[in-house]
């Protein structure tokens, strides 16, 4: 966005939301919202004629393990009619629920499920908060920084049992014989 558009958008936000923490990040305007004010704030951002954020473009989780509130939910909003964008951030403690915004934008449904699956962020009021991409008994949240790159389990075909088996990951370096190749 141009600096003039950012100035105008920041002026609208200052006028309509007193005390809202905000900053500029490059060509974007970022605001922080507390979880208890999230749905009311998002509804006003969507319904106010000067703001008109009718589209939720994206919702993502971020993990900052060194922070007091290590999880953050980031919403990307777009006003097609006004041609301006806004980034809304909500910092959270681990295990602290955040209200679902499905009632404001139905497109939040799968975004919230993905954030739950990858970061363990709990969205209260979500009608179907279950995993999308991993198995139902998957252990952990794969996009958190403490999650091991190798995962906790591996799946392989065992020819002796004649089926696929699931085993804990072992990080040893096998020799060629373990793969059935003989040394030359």
mmCIF file of N, CA and C in Angstrom, residues 58-67 69-76 87-94 114-116 118-121 123 143-146:
data_model
loop_
_atom_site.group_PDB
_atom_site.id
_atom_site.type_symbol
_atom_site.label_atom_id
_atom_site.label_comp_id
_atom_site.label_asym_id
_atom_site.label_seq_id
_atom_site.Cartn_x
_atom_site.Cartn_y
_atom_site.Cartn_z
ATOM 1 N N UNK A 58 -6.065 -14.882 4.940
ATOM 2 C CA UNK A 58 -5.244 -15.939 5.524
ATOM 3 C C UNK A 58 -5.301 -15.845 7.039
ATOM 4 N N UNK A 59 -5.068 -16.962 7.657
ATOM 5 C CA UNK A 59 -4.934 -17.058 9.104
ATOM 6 C C UNK A 59 -3.819 -18.055 9.328
ATOM 7 N N UNK A 60 -2.846 -17.703 10.143
ATOM 8 C CA UNK A 60 -1.712 -18.601 10.366
ATOM 9 C C UNK A 60 -1.272 -18.531 11.808
ATOM 10 N N UNK A 61 -0.659 -19.593 12.263
ATOM 11 C CA UNK A 61 -0.049 -19.625 13.579
ATOM 12 C C UNK A 61 1.436 -19.384 13.464
ATOM 13 N N UNK A 62 2.025 -18.849 14.531
ATOM 14 C CA UNK A 62 3.475 -18.640 14.601
ATOM 15 C C UNK A 62 3.910 -19.045 15.998
ATOM 16 N N UNK A 63 5.081 -19.670 16.106
ATOM 17 C CA UNK A 63 5.592 -20.113 17.401
ATOM 18 C C UNK A 63 6.877 -19.357 17.732
ATOM 19 N N UNK A 64 6.866 -18.650 18.870
ATOM 20 C CA UNK A 64 8.038 -17.946 19.388
ATOM 21 C C UNK A 64 8.324 -18.507 20.774
ATOM 22 N N UNK A 65 9.101 -19.592 20.885
ATOM 23 C CA UNK A 65 9.260 -20.253 22.191
ATOM 24 C C UNK A 65 9.912 -19.380 23.257
ATOM 25 N N UNK A 66 10.646 -18.355 22.899
ATOM 26 C CA UNK A 66 11.337 -17.514 23.869
ATOM 27 C C UNK A 66 10.430 -16.452 24.497
ATOM 28 N N UNK A 67 9.234 -16.247 23.976
ATOM 29 C CA UNK A 67 8.333 -15.208 24.479
ATOM 30 C C UNK A 67 7.474 -15.710 25.649
ATOM 31 N N UNK A 69 4.302 -15.162 25.858
ATOM 32 C CA UNK A 69 3.167 -15.723 25.117
ATOM 33 C C UNK A 69 3.730 -16.297 23.823
ATOM 34 N N UNK A 70 4.022 -17.605 23.830
ATOM 35 C CA UNK A 70 4.803 -18.168 22.715
ATOM 36 C C UNK A 70 4.047 -18.398 21.400
ATOM 37 N N UNK A 71 2.727 -18.305 21.431
ATOM 38 C CA UNK A 71 1.974 -18.543 20.193
ATOM 39 C C UNK A 71 1.334 -17.250 19.734
ATOM 40 N N UNK A 72 1.189 -17.132 18.420
ATOM 41 C CA UNK A 72 0.571 -15.948 17.859
ATOM 42 C C UNK A 72 -0.303 -16.388 16.692
ATOM 43 N N UNK A 73 -1.520 -15.853 16.630
ATOM 44 C CA UNK A 73 -2.391 -16.084 15.480
ATOM 45 C C UNK A 73 -2.381 -14.797 14.667
ATOM 46 N N UNK A 74 -2.120 -14.926 13.369
ATOM 47 C CA UNK A 74 -2.014 -13.774 12.478
ATOM 48 C C UNK A 74 -3.114 -13.861 11.431
ATOM 49 N N UNK A 75 -3.928 -12.814 11.361
ATOM 50 C CA UNK A 75 -5.023 -12.716 10.391
ATOM 51 C C UNK A 75 -4.632 -11.692 9.332
ATOM 52 N N UNK A 76 -4.841 -12.022 8.061
ATOM 53 C CA UNK A 76 -4.599 -11.099 6.952
ATOM 54 C C UNK A 76 -5.961 -10.705 6.372
ATOM 55 N N UNK A 87 -3.124 -6.418 8.916
ATOM 56 C CA UNK A 87 -2.661 -7.640 9.580
ATOM 57 C C UNK A 87 -3.039 -7.516 11.055
ATOM 58 N N UNK A 88 -3.746 -8.506 11.564
ATOM 59 C CA UNK A 88 -4.171 -8.511 12.965
ATOM 60 C C UNK A 88 -3.450 -9.661 13.661
ATOM 61 N N UNK A 89 -2.805 -9.353 14.812
ATOM 62 C CA UNK A 89 -2.070 -10.379 15.550
ATOM 63 C C UNK A 89 -2.671 -10.540 16.936
ATOM 64 N N UNK A 90 -2.738 -11.801 17.376
ATOM 65 C CA UNK A 90 -3.254 -12.116 18.705
ATOM 66 C C UNK A 90 -2.234 -13.019 19.397
ATOM 67 N N UNK A 91 -1.479 -12.490 20.379
ATOM 68 C CA UNK A 91 -0.535 -13.345 21.115
ATOM 69 C C UNK A 91 -1.271 -14.196 22.147
ATOM 70 N N UNK A 92 -0.771 -15.433 22.349
ATOM 71 C CA UNK A 92 -1.434 -16.389 23.244
ATOM 72 C C UNK A 92 -0.423 -17.146 24.088
ATOM 73 N N UNK A 93 -0.843 -17.515 25.309
ATOM 74 C CA UNK A 93 -0.064 -18.446 26.110
ATOM 75 C C UNK A 93 -0.336 -19.857 25.583
ATOM 76 N N UNK A 94 0.569 -20.774 25.866
ATOM 77 C CA UNK A 94 0.376 -22.149 25.432
ATOM 78 C C UNK A 94 -0.851 -22.728 26.128
ATOM 79 N N UNK A 114 -6.155 -25.926 10.532
ATOM 80 C CA UNK A 114 -4.735 -26.082 10.223
ATOM 81 C C UNK A 114 -3.862 -25.510 11.351
ATOM 82 N N UNK A 115 -4.218 -24.348 11.893
ATOM 83 C CA UNK A 115 -3.451 -23.754 12.998
ATOM 84 C C UNK A 115 -3.517 -24.635 14.238
ATOM 85 N N UNK A 116 -4.667 -25.269 14.463
ATOM 86 C CA UNK A 116 -4.780 -26.216 15.574
ATOM 87 C C UNK A 116 -3.859 -27.410 15.339
ATOM 88 N N UNK A 118 -1.181 -27.797 13.356
ATOM 89 C CA UNK A 118 0.257 -27.544 13.236
ATOM 90 C C UNK A 118 0.876 -26.904 14.484
ATOM 91 N N UNK A 119 0.063 -26.131 15.252
ATOM 92 C CA UNK A 119 0.618 -25.418 16.414
ATOM 93 C C UNK A 119 -0.079 -25.752 17.728
ATOM 94 N N UNK A 120 -1.198 -26.458 17.703
ATOM 95 C CA UNK A 120 -1.934 -26.759 18.926
ATOM 96 C C UNK A 120 -2.722 -25.572 19.449
ATOM 97 N N UNK A 121 -3.074 -24.629 18.604
ATOM 98 C CA UNK A 121 -3.860 -23.458 19.016
ATOM 99 C C UNK A 121 -5.332 -23.875 19.097
ATOM 100 N N UNK A 123 -9.195 -23.164 19.249
ATOM 101 C CA UNK A 123 -10.188 -22.159 18.846
ATOM 102 C C UNK A 123 -11.515 -22.517 19.497
ATOM 103 N N UNK A 143 4.702 -27.859 13.416
ATOM 104 C CA UNK A 143 5.344 -26.585 13.077
ATOM 105 C C UNK A 143 5.818 -25.816 14.305
ATOM 106 N N UNK A 144 5.716 -26.412 15.482
ATOM 107 C CA UNK A 144 6.345 -25.787 16.650
ATOM 108 C C UNK A 144 7.847 -26.042 16.594
ATOM 109 N N UNK A 145 8.602 -25.111 17.114
ATOM 110 C CA UNK A 145 10.047 -25.199 16.964
ATOM 111 C C UNK A 145 10.669 -26.336 17.769
ATOM 112 N N UNK A 146 10.012 -26.820 18.844
ATOM 113 C CA UNK A 146 10.572 -27.923 19.614
ATOM 114 C C UNK A 146 10.273 -29.289 18.992
#
